[in-house]
């Protein structure tokens, strides 16, 4: 496998360049961790640019950058060419195009997209809420949540909660097990804001076995047996019928797909 090193360079935190680079890499490698990615954040002078270009030459790295100041972008182009390094400017061409259309000059202030506005605070609040009320830790969160997820263990409740939190929704998730009576709060909420996550016994059997192996345990524990899984799903079906919520089969769905189904329904309630 051909090795690849990428330098992510930004005059802010570098999240944008990092995400774009990973999206591009994923078209060639399913595991983006096989690519060495080094982030250079808060780069604010030409001396740093020169040093990064020299280092990229030594390590035969590609440079991907989101430098908003024209002086810095020009410096990167100069030093990259001088050192025979490939550098991709992700933001410059777009800024120039928009500036031409608006007939305005850009602010050239790093980090504006991350200003601490209401939207940003709502996202942080939602993420903290999802952590606090994850895995049924506190049933009081069910009544405070915008969205409630229920399901048996290993049906992607936690990653789905975090994904929805990034869309600024407060999410509580509740695991359902036959031996534990579901929280009374589940029967007090609007069923349209509650979603049951179900998965095929075969798929869940595989996932749970892999989970046990990853923990260094034997994969023949009751937790991973099909008979136990079927018992849990039967209990799940009884609970969601009482709640009256929508059930989504997540067997062959990515978290993003499930989230879109939920968001579509929630948006209709507004």
CSV table of C-alpha atoms in Angstrom, one decimal:
chain,number,residue,atom,x,y,z
A,1,UNK,CA,0.0,0.0,0.0
A,2,UNK,CA,1.4,3.4,-1.1
A,3,UNK,CA,2.1,5.5,2.0
A,4,UNK,CA,0.6,9.0,2.2
A,5,UNK,CA,1.3,11.9,4.5
A,6,UNK,CA,-0.9,15.0,4.6
A,7,UNK,CA,-0.3,18.3,6.4
A,8,UNK,CA,-3.5,20.1,7.4
A,9,UNK,CA,-2.6,23.8,7.7
A,10,UNK,CA,-4.9,26.5,9.1
A,11,UNK,CA,-4.8,29.9,10.7
A,12,UNK,CA,-7.7,28.6,12.9
A,13,UNK,CA,-8.2,25.1,14.3
A,14,UNK,CA,-8.1,23.3,11.0
A,15,UNK,CA,-11.4,21.3,11.3
A,16,UNK,CA,-12.6,22.3,7.8
A,17,UNK,CA,-9.4,21.2,6.0
A,18,UNK,CA,-9.3,18.0,8.1
A,19,UNK,CA,-12.8,17.0,7.2
A,20,UNK,CA,-12.4,17.7,3.5
A,21,UNK,CA,-9.1,15.8,3.4
A,22,UNK,CA,-10.6,12.8,5.1
A,23,UNK,CA,-13.6,12.9,2.7
A,24,UNK,CA,-11.2,12.8,-0.2
A,25,UNK,CA,-9.0,10.0,1.3
A,26,UNK,CA,-12.1,7.9,1.9
A,27,UNK,CA,-12.5,7.6,-1.9
A,28,UNK,CA,-9.3,5.6,-1.9
A,29,UNK,CA,-8.9,4.1,1.6
A,30,UNK,CA,-11.8,2.7,3.7
A,31,UNK,CA,-9.6,3.2,6.8
A,32,UNK,CA,-8.5,6.8,6.7
A,33,UNK,CA,-6.2,6.1,9.7
A,34,UNK,CA,-3.8,4.4,7.3
A,35,UNK,CA,-2.9,7.9,6.1
A,36,UNK,CA,-0.6,10.0,8.3
A,37,UNK,CA,-2.3,13.3,8.9
A,38,UNK,CA,-0.6,16.1,10.8
A,39,UNK,CA,-2.5,19.2,11.7
A,40,UNK,CA,-0.8,22.7,12.0
A,41,UNK,CA,-3.3,25.0,13.6
A,42,UNK,CA,-3.3,28.7,14.3
A,43,UNK,CA,-0.5,29.4,11.8
A,44,UNK,CA,-0.2,33.1,11.7
A,45,UNK,CA,3.1,34.1,10.1
A,46,UNK,CA,5.2,33.5,6.9
A,47,UNK,CA,8.1,31.9,8.9
A,48,UNK,CA,5.8,29.1,10.0
A,49,UNK,CA,4.6,28.7,6.4
A,50,UNK,CA,8.2,28.3,5.2
A,51,UNK,CA,9.0,25.8,7.9
A,52,UNK,CA,5.9,23.7,7.1
A,53,UNK,CA,6.8,23.7,3.4
A,54,UNK,CA,10.4,22.5,4.2
A,55,UNK,CA,9.1,19.8,6.5
A,56,UNK,CA,6.6,18.7,3.9
A,57,UNK,CA,9.5,18.4,1.4
A,58,UNK,CA,11.4,16.2,3.8
A,59,UNK,CA,8.5,14.0,4.6
A,60,UNK,CA,7.1,14.0,1.0
A,61,UNK,CA,3.8,15.2,2.3
A,62,UNK,CA,0.8,16.9,0.6
A,63,UNK,CA,-0.4,20.2,2.1
A,64,UNK,CA,-4.1,21.0,2.4
A,65,UNK,CA,-4.8,24.4,3.8
A,66,UNK,CA,-7.6,26.8,4.7
A,67,UNK,CA,-5.6,30.0,5.1
A,68,UNK,CA,-7.9,33.0,4.9
A,69,UNK,CA,-5.4,35.8,4.7
A,70,UNK,CA,-4.3,36.4,1.1
A,71,UNK,CA,-0.7,37.1,2.3
A,72,UNK,CA,-0.5,33.7,3.9
A,73,UNK,CA,-2.0,31.9,0.9
A,74,UNK,CA,0.4,33.6,-1.4
A,75,UNK,CA,3.3,32.7,0.9
A,76,UNK,CA,2.2,29.1,1.0
A,77,UNK,CA,2.0,29.0,-2.8
A,78,UNK,CA,5.5,30.5,-3.0
A,79,UNK,CA,7.2,28.2,-0.5
A,80,UNK,CA,5.4,25.1,-1.7
A,81,UNK,CA,6.6,25.8,-5.3
A,82,UNK,CA,10.1,26.6,-4.1
A,83,UNK,CA,10.3,23.3,-2.3
A,84,UNK,CA,8.6,21.2,-4.9
A,85,UNK,CA,5.6,20.4,-2.6
A,86,UNK,CA,2.0,20.0,-3.7
A,87,UNK,CA,-0.3,22.4,-1.8
A,88,UNK,CA,-4.1,22.5,-2.2
A,89,UNK,CA,-5.8,25.8,-1.3
A,90,UNK,CA,-9.4,24.9,-0.2
A,91,UNK,CA,-10.7,28.3,0.7
A,92,UNK,CA,-8.9,30.9,-1.5
A,93,UNK,CA,-10.6,30.2,-4.8
A,94,UNK,CA,-14.1,30.3,-3.2
A,95,UNK,CA,-13.4,33.5,-1.3
A,96,UNK,CA,-12.1,35.1,-4.5
A,97,UNK,CA,-15.2,34.0,-6.5
A,98,UNK,CA,-17.6,35.2,-3.8
A,99,UNK,CA,-15.7,38.5,-3.5
A,100,UNK,CA,-15.9,39.0,-7.2
A,101,UNK,CA,-19.6,38.4,-7.3
A,102,UNK,CA,-20.4,40.6,-4.2
A,103,UNK,CA,-17.8,43.2,-5.3
A,104,UNK,CA,-16.6,43.2,-1.7
A,105,UNK,CA,-13.3,42.5,0.0
A,106,UNK,CA,-13.2,39.6,2.5
A,107,UNK,CA,-12.6,40.2,6.2
A,108,UNK,CA,-9.6,37.9,6.2
A,109,UNK,CA,-10.2,37.0,9.9
A,110,UNK,CA,-9.4,33.4,10.9
A,111,UNK,CA,-12.1,31.5,12.8
A,112,UNK,CA,-15.2,33.5,11.9
A,113,UNK,CA,-17.1,30.4,11.1
A,114,UNK,CA,-16.6,29.2,14.7
A,115,UNK,CA,-17.9,32.4,16.4
A,116,UNK,CA,-19.6,31.6,19.7
A,117,UNK,CA,-23.2,32.5,18.5
A,118,UNK,CA,-26.5,31.1,19.7
A,119,UNK,CA,-26.3,28.2,17.2
A,120,UNK,CA,-22.9,27.1,18.6
A,121,UNK,CA,-24.1,27.2,22.2
A,122,UNK,CA,-27.2,25.2,21.3
A,123,UNK,CA,-25.0,22.5,19.8
A,124,UNK,CA,-22.7,22.3,22.8
A,125,UNK,CA,-25.8,22.2,25.1
A,126,UNK,CA,-27.3,19.4,23.1
A,127,UNK,CA,-24.0,17.4,23.1
A,128,UNK,CA,-23.7,17.8,26.8
A,129,UNK,CA,-27.3,16.7,27.3
A,130,UNK,CA,-26.8,13.6,25.2
A,131,UNK,CA,-23.8,12.6,27.4
A,132,UNK,CA,-25.7,13.3,30.6
A,133,UNK,CA,-28.7,11.3,29.6
A,134,UNK,CA,-27.0,8.5,27.7
A,135,UNK,CA,-27.9,4.9,28.3
A,136,UNK,CA,-30.8,5.6,30.7
A,137,UNK,CA,-28.5,7.1,33.4
A,138,UNK,CA,-31.2,9.5,34.5
A,139,UNK,CA,-34.8,8.9,33.4
A,140,UNK,CA,-35.7,12.6,34.2
A,141,UNK,CA,-33.9,13.5,30.9
A,142,UNK,CA,-36.7,11.7,29.0
A,143,UNK,CA,-39.2,14.5,29.8
A,144,UNK,CA,-36.6,17.2,28.9
A,145,UNK,CA,-35.5,15.7,25.6
A,146,UNK,CA,-36.5,16.8,22.1
A,147,UNK,CA,-36.0,13.2,21.0
A,148,UNK,CA,-36.0,9.9,22.9
A,149,UNK,CA,-34.4,6.7,21.5
A,150,UNK,CA,-35.2,3.2,22.9
A,151,UNK,CA,-33.7,-0.1,22.0
A,152,UNK,CA,-31.8,-3.2,23.1
A,153,UNK,CA,-28.1,-3.0,23.7
A,154,UNK,CA,-25.8,-2.4,20.6
A,155,UNK,CA,-28.4,-0.7,18.3
A,156,UNK,CA,-26.4,2.5,17.9
A,157,UNK,CA,-28.3,4.5,20.4
A,158,UNK,CA,-25.3,6.4,21.7
A,159,UNK,CA,-23.7,7.4,18.3
A,160,UNK,CA,-27.1,8.3,17.0
A,161,UNK,CA,-27.7,10.5,20.0
A,162,UNK,CA,-24.5,12.3,19.4
A,163,UNK,CA,-25.2,12.7,15.7
A,164,UNK,CA,-28.6,14.3,16.4
A,165,UNK,CA,-27.0,16.5,19.1
A,166,UNK,CA,-24.8,18.0,16.4
A,167,UNK,CA,-28.0,19.0,14.8
A,168,UNK,CA,-28.9,20.8,18.0
A,169,UNK,CA,-31.5,18.3,19.3
A,170,UNK,CA,-31.4,17.2,22.9
A,171,UNK,CA,-31.5,13.4,22.9
A,172,UNK,CA,-32.0,10.9,25.7
A,173,UNK,CA,-31.6,7.2,25.0
A,174,UNK,CA,-32.9,4.3,27.1
A,175,UNK,CA,-31.7,0.7,26.9
A,176,UNK,CA,-34.5,-2.0,27.2
A,177,UNK,CA,-33.9,-5.2,29.0
A,178,UNK,CA,-36.5,-7.8,30.1
A,179,UNK,CA,-35.4,-7.8,33.7
A,180,UNK,CA,-35.9,-4.1,34.2
A,181,UNK,CA,-39.2,-2.2,34.0
A,182,UNK,CA,-38.9,0.7,31.5
A,183,UNK,CA,-39.0,4.2,33.0
A,184,UNK,CA,-42.5,5.5,33.7
A,185,UNK,CA,-41.4,8.7,31.9
A,186,UNK,CA,-41.6,6.8,28.6
A,187,UNK,CA,-45.3,6.7,28.8
A,188,UNK,CA,-45.6,10.4,29.6
A,189,UNK,CA,-43.9,11.8,26.4
A,190,UNK,CA,-45.3,12.6,23.0
A,191,UNK,CA,-44.9,9.3,21.1
A,192,UNK,CA,-44.0,11.2,17.9
A,193,UNK,CA,-40.8,12.3,19.6
A,194,UNK,CA,-39.8,8.7,20.6
A,195,UNK,CA,-38.2,6.2,18.3
A,196,UNK,CA,-37.6,2.5,18.8
A,197,UNK,CA,-34.4,1.1,17.2
A,198,UNK,CA,-34.6,-2.6,16.2
A,199,UNK,CA,-32.1,-4.9,14.5
A,200,UNK,CA,-32.2,-8.4,13.2
A,201,UNK,CA,-31.2,-11.1,15.7
A,202,UNK,CA,-28.5,-12.4,13.3
A,203,UNK,CA,-26.9,-9.0,12.9
A,204,UNK,CA,-27.1,-8.3,16.6
A,205,UNK,CA,-25.6,-11.7,17.4
A,206,UNK,CA,-22.6,-10.9,15.2
A,207,UNK,CA,-22.2,-7.4,16.7
A,208,UNK,CA,-22.3,-8.6,20.3
A,209,UNK,CA,-19.9,-11.4,19.6
A,210,UNK,CA,-17.4,-9.0,18.2
A,211,UNK,CA,-17.9,-6.7,21.1
A,212,UNK,CA,-17.2,-9.5,23.6
A,213,UNK,CA,-14.0,-10.5,21.7
A,214,UNK,CA,-12.9,-6.8,21.6
A,215,UNK,CA,-13.2,-6.8,25.4
A,216,UNK,CA,-11.1,-10.0,25.7
A,217,UNK,CA,-14.1,-12.2,26.7
A,218,UNK,CA,-15.4,-15.4,25.2
A,219,UNK,CA,-18.1,-14.9,22.6
A,220,UNK,CA,-20.4,-17.6,24.0
A,221,UNK,CA,-21.8,-15.5,26.8
A,222,UNK,CA,-25.6,-15.3,27.3
A,223,UNK,CA,-25.4,-11.6,26.1
A,224,UNK,CA,-24.6,-12.8,22.6
A,225,UNK,CA,-26.8,-15.8,22.3
A,226,UNK,CA,-29.6,-15.7,19.8
A,227,UNK,CA,-32.1,-17.0,22.3
A,228,UNK,CA,-31.3,-14.1,24.7
A,229,UNK,CA,-31.4,-11.6,21.8
A,230,UNK,CA,-34.8,-12.8,20.7
A,231,UNK,CA,-36.1,-12.5,24.3
A,232,UNK,CA,-34.8,-8.9,24.4
A,233,UNK,CA,-36.4,-8.0,21.1
A,234,UNK,CA,-39.7,-9.5,22.2
A,235,UNK,CA,-39.6,-7.3,25.3
A,236,UNK,CA,-38.6,-4.3,23.1
A,237,UNK,CA,-41.7,-4.9,20.9
A,238,UNK,CA,-44.0,-4.9,23.9
A,239,UNK,CA,-42.6,-1.7,25.3
A,240,UNK,CA,-42.7,0.3,22.1
A,241,UNK,CA,-46.3,-0.9,21.5
A,242,UNK,CA,-47.2,0.6,24.9
A,243,UNK,CA,-45.3,3.8,24.1
A,244,UNK,CA,-46.8,4.0,20.7
A,245,UNK,CA,-43.6,5.2,19.0
A,246,UNK,CA,-42.3,4.6,15.6
A,247,UNK,CA,-39.9,1.7,15.1
A,248,UNK,CA,-36.9,2.0,12.8
A,249,UNK,CA,-35.0,-1.1,11.6
A,250,UNK,CA,-31.3,-0.2,11.8
A,251,UNK,CA,-30.0,-3.6,10.5
A,252,UNK,CA,-28.5,-2.3,7.3
A,253,UNK,CA,-28.6,1.4,8.0
A,254,UNK,CA,-25.8,3.8,8.7
A,255,UNK,CA,-26.3,6.2,11.6
A,256,UNK,CA,-26.7,9.1,9.2
A,257,UNK,CA,-29.6,7.3,7.4
A,258,UNK,CA,-31.4,6.6,10.6
A,259,UNK,CA,-30.9,10.2,11.8
A,260,UNK,CA,-32.4,11.5,8.6
A,261,UNK,CA,-35.6,9.5,9.1
A,262,UNK,CA,-35.9,10.9,12.6
A,263,UNK,CA,-35.1,14.4,11.6
A,264,UNK,CA,-37.7,14.3,8.8
A,265,UNK,CA,-40.4,13.4,11.4
A,266,UNK,CA,-39.3,15.8,14.0
A,267,UNK,CA,-39.2,18.7,11.5
A,268,UNK,CA,-42.8,18.0,10.6
A,269,UNK,CA,-43.8,18.5,14.2
A,270,UNK,CA,-42.6,22.1,14.2
